[in-house]
């Protein structure tokens, strides 16, 4: 009887472990797909917390705090010189996509890749969240271009 319970518990642990996807992000530079070590994002020394007003359809605007890394700083860490490019495409796992000019990204304190909201790691789409990574454009008060579930960044 006890043995059965132990086996059942192990089975549950294995199954839940398998269904929980690891956050992933790819950067495409010069046509080459480079997976980003997500620990670089989570542990970045320049990650900051900033206030943001979230406007989600069918809900009142909510004042929140996001934590994230300014995109220019992430590119610096990855040794990518963004000034060699003109456009950056952000793709999300649900097919959503936006394209930004490099000038908009290099505007100081504007474009952030975020991973925490109000002190909690962003949940994936599957878990009902906006994450695991969400692009936030702080100078864009309407959040159409705040890309939820970003999983690919293409430099062109
Ligand atoms: N991945 C993804 N990001 C997205 C969207 C989307 O459909 N998918 N919708 C955009 C729009 S139009 C708005 S207003 C905000 C908020 O979307 P929500 O109302 O679905 O929360 O997210 C933006 N980012
Ligand atoms: Mo929207």
Coordinates of N, CA, C and O and ligand atoms in Angstrom, one line a residue:
X1 N 0.8 -1.2 0.0 CA 0.0 0.0 0.0 C 0.9 1.3 0.0 O 0.8 2.1 -0.9
X2 N 1.8 1.3 1.0 CA 2.7 2.5 1.0 C 3.5 2.6 -0.2 O 3.8 3.7 -0.7
X3 N 3.9 1.5 -0.7 CA 4.8 1.5 -1.9 C 4.0 2.1 -3.1 O 4.5 2.9 -3.9
X4 N 2.7 1.8 -3.2 CA 1.9 2.3 -4.2 C 1.8 3.9 -4.2 O 1.9 4.6 -5.2
X5 N 1.7 4.3 -2.9 CA 1.6 5.8 -2.7 C 2.9 6.4 -3.2 O 2.9 7.5 -3.8
X6 N 4.0 5.8 -2.8 CA 5.3 6.4 -3.2 C 5.4 6.4 -4.7 O 5.8 7.4 -5.3
X7 N 5.1 5.3 -5.3 CA 5.1 5.3 -6.8 C 4.3 6.4 -7.4 O 4.7 7.1 -8.3
X8 N 3.1 6.5 -6.9 CA 2.1 7.5 -7.4 C 2.7 8.9 -7.2 O 2.7 9.7 -8.1
X9 N 3.3 9.2 -6.0 CA 3.9 10.5 -5.8 C 5.0 10.8 -6.8 O 5.1 11.9 -7.4
X10 N 5.9 9.8 -7.0 CA 7.0 9.9 -8.0 C 6.4 10.2 -9.4 O 6.9 11.1 -10.1
X11 N 5.4 9.5 -9.7 CA 4.8 9.7 -11.0 C 4.3 11.1 -11.2 O 4.5 11.8 -12.2
X12 N 3.6 11.6 -10.1 CA 3.1 13.0 -10.2 C 4.2 14.0 -10.3 O 4.1 14.9 -11.1
X13 N 5.3 13.8 -9.6 CA 6.4 14.7 -9.6 C 7.0 14.7 -11.0 O 7.3 15.8 -11.6
X14 N 7.2 13.5 -11.6 CA 7.8 13.4 -13.0 C 6.9 14.1 -14.0 O 7.3 14.9 -14.8
X15 N 5.6 13.8 -13.9 CA 4.6 14.4 -14.9 C 4.6 15.9 -14.8 O 4.6 16.6 -15.8
X16 N 4.5 16.5 -13.6 CA 4.4 17.9 -13.4 C 5.7 18.6 -13.9 O 5.8 19.6 -14.5
X17 N 6.8 17.9 -13.6 CA 8.1 18.4 -14.0 C 8.2 18.5 -15.5 O 8.8 19.4 -16.1
X18 N 7.6 17.5 -16.2 CA 7.7 17.4 -17.7 C 6.9 18.5 -18.3 O 7.2 19.0 -19.4
X19 N 5.7 18.8 -17.7 CA 4.8 19.7 -18.3 C 5.2 21.2 -18.1 O 4.8 22.1 -18.8
X20 N 6.0 21.5 -17.1 CA 6.5 22.8 -16.9 C 7.6 23.2 -17.8 O 8.7 22.7 -17.6
X21 N 7.3 24.0 -18.8 CA 8.3 24.3 -19.8 C 9.3 25.3 -19.2 O 9.0 26.2 -18.5
X22 N 10.6 25.2 -19.6 CA 11.6 26.1 -19.2 C 11.5 27.3 -20.1 O 11.3 27.2 -21.3
X23 N 11.6 28.6 -19.5 CA 11.5 29.8 -20.3 C 12.6 29.7 -21.3 O 13.8 29.4 -21.0
X24 N 12.3 30.1 -22.6 CA 13.4 30.2 -23.6 C 13.3 31.4 -24.4 O 12.2 32.0 -24.6
X25 N 14.4 31.9 -24.9 CA 14.5 33.1 -25.7 C 15.6 32.9 -26.7 O 16.7 32.6 -26.3
X26 N 15.3 33.2 -28.0 CA 16.3 33.1 -29.0 C 16.5 34.5 -29.6 O 15.6 35.3 -29.7
X27 N 17.8 34.8 -29.9 CA 18.1 36.0 -30.6 C 18.7 35.6 -32.0 O 19.5 34.7 -32.1
X28 N 18.1 36.2 -33.0 CA 18.6 35.9 -34.4 C 19.5 37.1 -34.9 O 19.0 38.2 -35.0
X29 N 20.8 36.8 -35.0 CA 21.7 37.8 -35.5 C 22.4 37.3 -36.8 O 22.9 36.2 -36.8
X30 N 22.3 38.1 -37.8 CA 22.9 37.8 -39.1 C 22.4 36.4 -39.6 O 23.1 35.6 -40.1
X31 N 21.1 36.1 -39.3 CA 20.5 34.9 -39.8 C 20.8 33.7 -38.9 O 20.3 32.6 -39.1
X32 N 21.6 33.9 -37.9 CA 22.0 32.8 -37.0 C 21.1 32.8 -35.7 O 21.1 33.9 -35.1
X33 N 20.5 31.7 -35.3 CA 19.7 31.6 -34.1 C 20.6 31.3 -32.9 O 21.3 30.3 -32.9
X34 N 20.6 32.3 -32.0 CA 21.4 32.1 -30.8 C 20.5 32.0 -29.6 O 19.9 33.0 -29.2
X35 N 20.5 30.9 -28.9 CA 19.6 30.8 -27.7 C 20.3 31.6 -26.6 O 21.5 31.6 -26.4
X36 N 19.5 32.3 -25.8 CA 20.0 33.2 -24.7 C 19.9 32.4 -23.4 O 18.8 31.8 -23.2
X37 N 21.0 32.3 -22.6 CA 20.9 31.7 -21.3 C 20.0 32.6 -20.5 O 20.4 33.7 -20.1
X38 N 18.8 32.1 -20.1 CA 17.9 33.0 -19.4 C 18.4 33.4 -18.0 O 17.9 34.4 -17.5
X39 N 19.4 32.7 -17.4 CA 19.9 33.2 -16.2 C 20.6 34.5 -16.3 O 20.7 35.3 -15.4
X40 N 21.1 34.8 -17.5 CA 21.7 36.1 -17.8 C 20.7 37.2 -17.6 O 21.0 38.3 -17.0
X41 N 19.4 36.9 -18.0 CA 18.4 37.9 -17.8 C 18.0 38.0 -16.4 O 17.9 39.1 -15.8
X42 N 17.7 36.8 -15.8 CA 17.2 36.8 -14.4 C 18.2 37.4 -13.4 O 17.8 38.0 -12.4
X43 N 19.5 37.2 -13.7 CA 20.5 37.7 -12.7 C 21.2 38.9 -13.1 O 22.3 39.2 -12.6
X44 N 20.7 39.6 -14.1 CA 21.5 40.7 -14.6 C 21.6 41.8 -13.6 O 20.7 42.2 -12.9
X45 N 22.9 42.3 -13.4 CA 23.1 43.3 -12.4 C 22.4 44.7 -12.7 O 22.2 45.5 -11.8
X46 N 22.1 44.9 -13.9 CA 21.4 46.2 -14.3 C 19.9 46.1 -14.4 O 19.3 47.0 -14.8
X47 N 19.4 45.0 -13.9 CA 17.9 44.8 -13.9 C 17.3 45.8 -12.9 O 17.8 46.0 -11.8
X48 N 16.2 46.5 -13.3 CA 15.6 47.5 -12.4 C 14.1 47.2 -12.3 O 13.5 46.6 -13.1
X49 N 13.6 47.8 -11.2 CA 12.1 47.8 -11.0 C 11.6 49.2 -11.4 O 12.2 50.2 -11.0
X50 N 10.5 49.2 -12.2 CA 9.9 50.5 -12.5 C 8.4 50.4 -12.5 O 7.8 49.3 -12.7
X51 N 7.7 51.5 -12.3 CA 6.3 51.5 -12.3 C 5.7 51.4 -13.7 O 6.3 52.0 -14.7
X52 N 4.6 50.8 -13.9 CA 3.9 50.7 -15.2 C 2.4 50.6 -15.0 O 2.0 49.9 -14.1
X53 N 1.7 51.2 -15.9 CA 0.2 51.0 -15.9 C -0.2 50.0 -16.9 O 0.1 50.2 -18.1
X54 N -0.8 48.9 -16.5 CA -1.1 47.8 -17.4 C -2.6 48.0 -17.8 O -3.5 48.1 -17.0
X55 N -2.7 48.1 -19.2 CA -4.1 48.2 -19.7 C -4.4 46.9 -20.5 O -3.8 46.6 -21.5
X56 N -5.2 46.1 -19.9 CA -5.6 44.9 -20.5 C -7.1 45.0 -20.9 O -7.9 45.6 -20.2
X57 N -7.4 44.4 -22.1 CA -8.8 44.6 -22.6 C -9.8 44.0 -21.6 O -9.6 43.0 -21.0
X58 N -10.9 44.8 -21.4 CA -11.9 44.3 -20.5 C -11.7 44.6 -19.0 O -12.4 44.1 -18.2
X59 N -10.6 45.3 -18.7 CA -10.2 45.6 -17.3 C -9.8 47.0 -17.1 O -9.4 47.7 -18.1
X60 N -9.9 47.5 -15.9 CA -9.5 48.9 -15.6 C -8.0 48.9 -15.6 O -7.3 47.9 -15.3
X61 N -7.4 50.0 -15.9 CA -5.9 50.1 -15.9 C -5.4 49.8 -14.4 O -6.0 50.2 -13.5
X62 N -4.3 49.0 -14.4 CA -3.8 48.6 -13.1 C -2.4 49.2 -12.9 O -1.5 49.0 -13.8
X63 N -2.1 49.8 -11.8 CA -0.7 50.3 -11.5 C 0.1 49.1 -11.0 O -0.3 48.6 -10.0
X64 N 1.2 48.9 -11.6 CA 2.1 47.7 -11.2 C 3.5 48.2 -11.2 O 3.9 49.3 -11.6
X65 N 4.4 47.2 -10.8 CA 5.8 47.4 -10.9 C 6.4 46.2 -11.6 O 6.1 45.1 -11.3
X66 N 7.1 46.6 -12.6 CA 7.8 45.5 -13.4 C 9.3 45.5 -13.1 O 9.8 46.6 -12.9
X67 N 9.9 44.3 -13.2 CA 11.3 44.3 -13.2 C 11.8 43.7 -14.5 O 11.3 42.7 -15.0
X68 N 12.9 44.4 -15.0 CA 13.4 43.9 -16.3 C 14.7 44.6 -16.6 O 15.2 45.4 -15.8
X69 N 15.3 44.2 -17.7 CA 16.6 44.7 -18.1 C 16.4 45.5 -19.4 O 15.7 45.1 -20.3
X70 N 17.0 46.7 -19.4 CA 16.9 47.5 -20.6 C 17.5 46.8 -21.7 O 18.6 46.2 -21.6
X71 N 16.9 46.8 -22.8 CA 17.3 45.9 -24.0 C 18.7 46.2 -24.4 O 19.5 45.3 -24.7
X72 N 19.1 47.5 -24.5 CA 20.4 47.9 -24.9 C 21.5 47.2 -24.0 O 22.5 46.8 -24.4
X73 N 21.1 47.1 -22.7 CA 22.1 46.5 -21.7 C 22.2 45.0 -22.0 O 23.3 44.5 -21.8
X74 N 21.1 44.4 -22.3 CA 21.1 43.0 -22.6 C 22.0 42.7 -23.8 O 22.8 41.8 -23.8
X75 N 21.8 43.5 -24.9 CA 22.6 43.4 -26.1 C 24.1 43.6 -25.8 O 24.9 42.8 -26.3
X76 N 24.4 44.6 -24.9 CA 25.8 44.8 -24.5 C 26.4 43.6 -23.9 O 27.5 43.1 -24.3
X77 N 25.7 43.0 -23.0 CA 26.1 41.8 -22.3 C 26.4 40.6 -23.2 O 27.3 39.8 -23.1
X78 N 25.5 40.6 -24.3 CA 25.6 39.5 -25.3 C 26.6 39.8 -26.4 O 26.8 39.1 -27.3
X79 N 27.3 41.0 -26.2 CA 28.3 41.4 -27.2 C 27.7 41.6 -28.6 O 28.3 41.3 -29.6
X80 N 26.5 42.2 -28.6 CA 25.9 42.5 -29.9 C 25.9 44.0 -30.0 O 25.4 44.7 -29.1
X81 N 26.4 44.5 -31.1 CA 26.5 45.9 -31.3 C 25.2 46.3 -32.2 O 25.2 46.1 -33.4
X82 N 24.2 46.8 -31.5 CA 22.9 47.1 -32.1 C 23.0 48.2 -33.1 O 22.1 48.2 -34.0
X83 N 24.0 49.0 -33.1 CA 24.1 50.1 -34.0 C 24.4 49.6 -35.4 O 24.3 50.3 -36.4
X84 N 24.8 48.3 -35.5 CA 25.0 47.7 -36.9 C 23.7 47.3 -37.6 O 23.7 46.9 -38.7
X85 N 22.6 47.5 -36.8 CA 21.3 47.1 -37.4 C 20.3 48.3 -37.4 O 20.6 49.3 -36.8
X86 N 19.2 48.1 -38.1 CA 18.3 49.2 -38.2 C 16.9 48.8 -37.6 O 16.2 49.7 -37.0
X87 N 16.6 47.6 -37.7 CA 15.2 47.1 -37.2 C 15.3 45.9 -36.3 O 16.2 45.0 -36.5
X88 N 14.4 45.9 -35.3 CA 14.4 44.7 -34.4 C 13.0 44.2 -34.4 O 12.0 44.9 -34.1
X89 N 12.8 42.9 -34.7 CA 11.5 42.2 -34.7 C 11.4 41.4 -33.4 O 12.3 40.7 -33.0
X90 N 10.2 41.5 -32.7 CA 9.9 40.8 -31.5 C 8.8 39.8 -31.8 O 7.7 40.2 -32.2
X91 N 9.0 38.5 -31.7 CA 8.0 37.5 -32.0 C 7.6 36.9 -30.6 O 8.4 36.7 -29.7
X92 N 6.3 36.7 -30.5 CA 5.8 36.0 -29.3 C 5.3 34.6 -29.6 O 5.0 34.3 -30.8
X93 N 5.1 33.8 -28.6 CA 4.8 32.4 -28.8 C 3.3 32.2 -29.4 O 3.0 31.2 -29.9
X94 N 2.5 33.3 -29.2 CA 1.1 33.2 -29.8 C 1.0 33.8 -31.2 O -0.1 33.9 -31.7
X95 N 2.2 34.1 -31.8 CA 2.2 34.6 -33.2 C 2.2 36.2 -33.2 O 2.3 36.7 -34.3
X96 N 2.0 36.8 -32.1 CA 2.0 38.3 -32.1 C 3.4 38.8 -32.5 O 4.4 38.1 -32.2
X97 N 3.5 39.9 -33.1 CA 4.8 40.4 -33.6 C 4.8 41.9 -33.7 O 3.8 42.5 -34.1
X98 N 5.9 42.5 -33.3 CA 6.0 44.0 -33.5 C 7.5 44.2 -34.0 O 8.4 43.4 -33.8
X99 N 7.6 45.3 -34.8 CA 9.0 45.7 -35.2 C 9.3 47.1 -34.7 O 8.5 48.0 -34.9
X100 N 10.5 47.3 -34.1 CA 10.9 48.6 -33.7 C 12.1 49.0 -34.4 O 12.9 48.2 -34.8
X101 N 12.2 50.4 -34.6 CA 13.5 50.9 -35.1 C 14.5 50.9 -34.0 O 14.2 51.1 -32.9
X102 N 15.8 50.8 -34.4 CA 16.8 50.7 -33.4 C 16.9 52.1 -32.6 O 17.1 52.0 -31.4
X103 N 16.5 53.2 -33.3 CA 16.5 54.5 -32.6 C 15.6 54.4 -31.4 O 15.9 55.0 -30.3
X104 N 14.5 53.7 -31.5 CA 13.5 53.7 -30.4 C 14.1 52.9 -29.2 O 13.8 53.1 -28.1
X105 N 14.9 51.9 -29.6 CA 15.5 51.0 -28.6 C 16.6 51.7 -27.8 O 16.8 51.5 -26.6
X106 N 17.4 52.5 -28.6 CA 18.5 53.2 -28.0 C 18.1 54.4 -27.2 O 18.9 55.0 -26.5
X107 N 16.9 54.8 -27.3 CA 16.4 56.0 -26.5 C 16.5 55.5 -25.0 O 16.0 54.5 -24.6
X108 N 17.2 56.3 -24.2 CA 17.5 55.9 -22.8 C 16.2 55.6 -22.0 O 15.2 56.2 -22.1
X109 N 16.3 54.5 -21.2 CA 15.2 54.1 -20.3 C 13.9 53.9 -21.0 O 12.8 54.3 -20.5
X110 N 13.9 53.3 -22.2 CA 12.6 53.1 -22.9 C 12.2 51.7 -23.1 O 11.1 51.3 -22.6
X111 N 13.0 50.9 -23.7 CA 12.6 49.5 -24.0 C 13.2 48.5 -23.1 O 14.4 48.4 -23.0
X112 N 12.4 47.7 -22.4 CA 12.8 46.7 -21.4 C 12.3 45.3 -21.7 O 11.1 45.2 -22.1
X113 N 13.1 44.4 -21.4 CA 12.6 43.0 -21.4 C 12.4 42.6 -20.0 O 13.3 42.6 -19.2
X114 N 11.1 42.4 -19.6 CA 10.8 42.2 -18.2 C 10.5 40.8 -17.9 O 10.2 40.0 -18.8
X115 N 10.7 40.4 -16.6 CA 10.5 39.0 -16.2 C 9.8 38.9 -14.8 O 9.6 37.8 -14.3
X116 N 9.5 40.1 -14.2 CA 8.9 40.0 -12.9 C 7.8 41.1 -12.8 O 8.0 42.2 -13.4
X117 N 6.7 40.8 -12.2 CA 5.7 41.8 -12.0 C 5.2 41.8 -10.5 O 4.9 40.7 -10.1
X118 N 5.3 42.9 -9.9 CA 5.0 43.0 -8.4 C 5.7 41.9 -7.6 O 5.1 41.3 -6.8
X119 N 7.0 41.8 -7.9 CA 7.8 40.8 -7.2 C 7.6 39.4 -7.5 O 8.2 38.5 -6.9
X120 N 6.8 39.1 -8.5 CA 6.6 37.7 -8.9 C 7.1 37.4 -10.3 O 6.8 38.2 -11.2
X121 N 7.8 36.3 -10.5 CA 8.2 35.9 -11.8 C 7.0 35.9 -12.7 O 6.0 35.3 -12.3
X122 N 7.2 36.4 -13.9 CA 6.1 36.4 -14.9 C 5.7 34.9 -15.3 O 6.6 34.2 -15.7
X123 N 4.5 34.6 -15.2 CA 4.0 33.3 -15.6 C 3.9 33.2 -17.1 O 3.7 34.2 -17.8
X124 N 4.0 32.0 -17.6 CA 3.9 31.8 -19.0 C 2.4 31.9 -19.5 O 1.5 32.0 -18.6
X125 N 2.2 31.9 -20.8 CA 0.8 32.0 -21.3 C 0.0 30.8 -20.8 O -1.2 30.9 -20.4
X126 N 0.6 29.6 -20.8 CA 0.0 28.4 -20.3 C -0.5 28.5 -18.9 O -1.5 28.0 -18.5
X127 N 0.3 29.2 -18.1 CA 0.0 29.4 -16.7 C -0.9 30.6 -16.4 O -1.2 31.0 -15.3
X128 N -1.3 31.3 -17.5 CA -2.2 32.4 -17.4 C -1.6 33.8 -17.2 O -2.3 34.7 -16.8
X129 N -0.3 33.8 -17.5 CA 0.4 35.1 -17.3 C 0.8 35.8 -18.6 O 0.4 35.3 -19.7
X130 N 1.6 36.9 -18.5 CA 2.1 37.6 -19.7 C 3.5 37.2 -20.1 O 4.1 37.8 -21.0
X131 N 4.1 36.3 -19.4 CA 5.5 35.9 -19.5 C 5.7 34.7 -20.4 O 4.8 34.4 -21.2
X132 N 6.9 34.1 -20.2 CA 7.9 34.4 -19.1 C 8.6 35.7 -19.4 O 9.2 36.2 -18.4
X133 N 8.6 36.2 -20.6 CA 9.2 37.5 -20.8 C 8.2 38.4 -21.5 O 7.5 38.0 -22.4
X134 N 8.2 39.7 -21.1 CA 7.3 40.7 -21.7 C 8.1 41.9 -22.1 O 8.8 42.4 -21.3
X135 N 7.9 42.3 -23.3 CA 8.6 43.5 -23.8 C 7.8 44.7 -23.3 O 6.6 44.8 -23.6
X136 N 8.4 45.7 -22.7 CA 7.7 46.9 -22.3 C 8.3 48.1 -22.8 O 9.6 48.3 -22.7
X137 N 7.5 49.0 -23.5 CA 8.0 50.2 -24.0 C 7.5 51.3 -23.2 O 6.3 51.6 -23.2
X138 N 8.3 51.9 -22.3 CA 7.8 52.8 -21.3 C 7.3 54.1 -21.8 O 6.4 54.7 -21.3
X139 N 7.7 54.5 -23.0 CA 7.2 55.7 -23.6 C 5.9 55.5 -24.4 O 5.4 56.4 -25.1
X140 N 5.5 54.3 -24.4 CA 4.3 53.9 -25.2 C 3.2 53.7 -24.2 O 3.1 52.6 -23.6
X141 N 2.3 54.7 -23.9 CA 1.3 54.6 -22.9 C 0.2 53.6 -23.2 O -0.4 53.0 -22.3
X142 N 0.0 53.4 -24.5 CA -1.0 52.4 -24.9 C -0.2 51.1 -25.1 O 0.8 51.1 -25.8
X143 N -0.6 50.0 -24.5 CA 0.3 48.9 -24.4 C 0.2 47.9 -25.6 O 0.6 46.8 -25.4
X144 N -0.3 48.4 -26.7 CA -0.4 47.4 -27.9 C 0.9 46.8 -28.2 O 1.0 45.7 -28.7
X145 N 2.0 47.6 -28.0 CA 3.3 47.1 -28.4 C 4.1 46.5 -27.2 O 5.3 46.2 -27.3
X146 N 3.4 46.3 -26.1 CA 4.0 45.6 -25.0 C 3.9 44.1 -25.3 O 2.8 43.5 -25.0
X147 N 4.8 43.5 -25.9 CA 4.7 42.1 -26.4 C 4.8 41.1 -25.2 O 5.8 41.0 -24.6
X148 N 3.7 40.4 -25.0 CA 3.7 39.3 -24.0 C 4.3 38.1 -24.7 O 4.3 37.9 -25.9
X149 N 4.8 37.2 -23.8 CA 5.4 35.9 -24.3 C 6.4 36.0 -25.4 O 6.5 35.2 -26.3
X150 N 7.3 37.1 -25.3 CA 8.4 37.2 -26.3 C 9.3 36.0 -26.3 O 9.8 35.6 -25.2
X151 N 9.5 35.4 -27.4 CA 10.4 34.2 -27.4 C 11.5 34.3 -28.5 O 12.3 33.4 -28.6
X152 N 11.4 35.4 -29.3 CA 12.4 35.5 -30.4 C 12.6 37.0 -30.7 O 11.7 37.8 -30.8
X153 N 13.9 37.4 -30.8 CA 14.3 38.8 -31.1 C 15.2 38.7 -32.4 O 16.2 38.0 -32.3
X154 N 14.7 39.3 -33.4 CA 15.5 39.3 -34.7 C 16.1 40.6 -35.0 O 15.4 41.6 -35.1
X155 N 17.4 40.7 -35.2 CA 18.1 41.9 -35.6 C 18.3 41.9 -37.1 O 18.8 41.0 -37.7
X156 N 17.9 43.1 -37.7 CA 18.1 43.2 -39.1 C 18.7 44.5 -39.5 O 18.4 45.5 -38.9
Ligands
LIG1 N1 1.9 38.2 -27.4 C1 0.9 39.1 -27.4 N2 1.2 40.3 -26.9 C2 0.3 41.3 -27.0 C3 -1.0 41.1 -27.5 C4 -1.3 39.8 -28.0 O1 -2.3 39.5 -28.5 N3 -0.3 38.8 -27.9 N4 -1.9 42.1 -27.6 C5 -1.4 43.5 -27.4 C6 -2.5 44.4 -27.2 S1 -3.5 44.9 -28.5 C7 -2.7 45.0 -25.9 S2 -3.8 46.2 -25.7 C8 -1.9 44.5 -24.8 C9 -2.8 44.0 -23.7 O2 -3.4 42.9 -24.2 P1 -4.5 42.1 -23.4 O3 -5.7 42.9 -23.4 O4 -4.7 40.8 -24.1 O5 -4.0 41.8 -22.0 O6 -0.9 43.5 -25.1 C10 -0.4 43.6 -26.4 N5 0.6 42.5 -26.5
LIG2 MO1 -5.2 46.1 -27.6

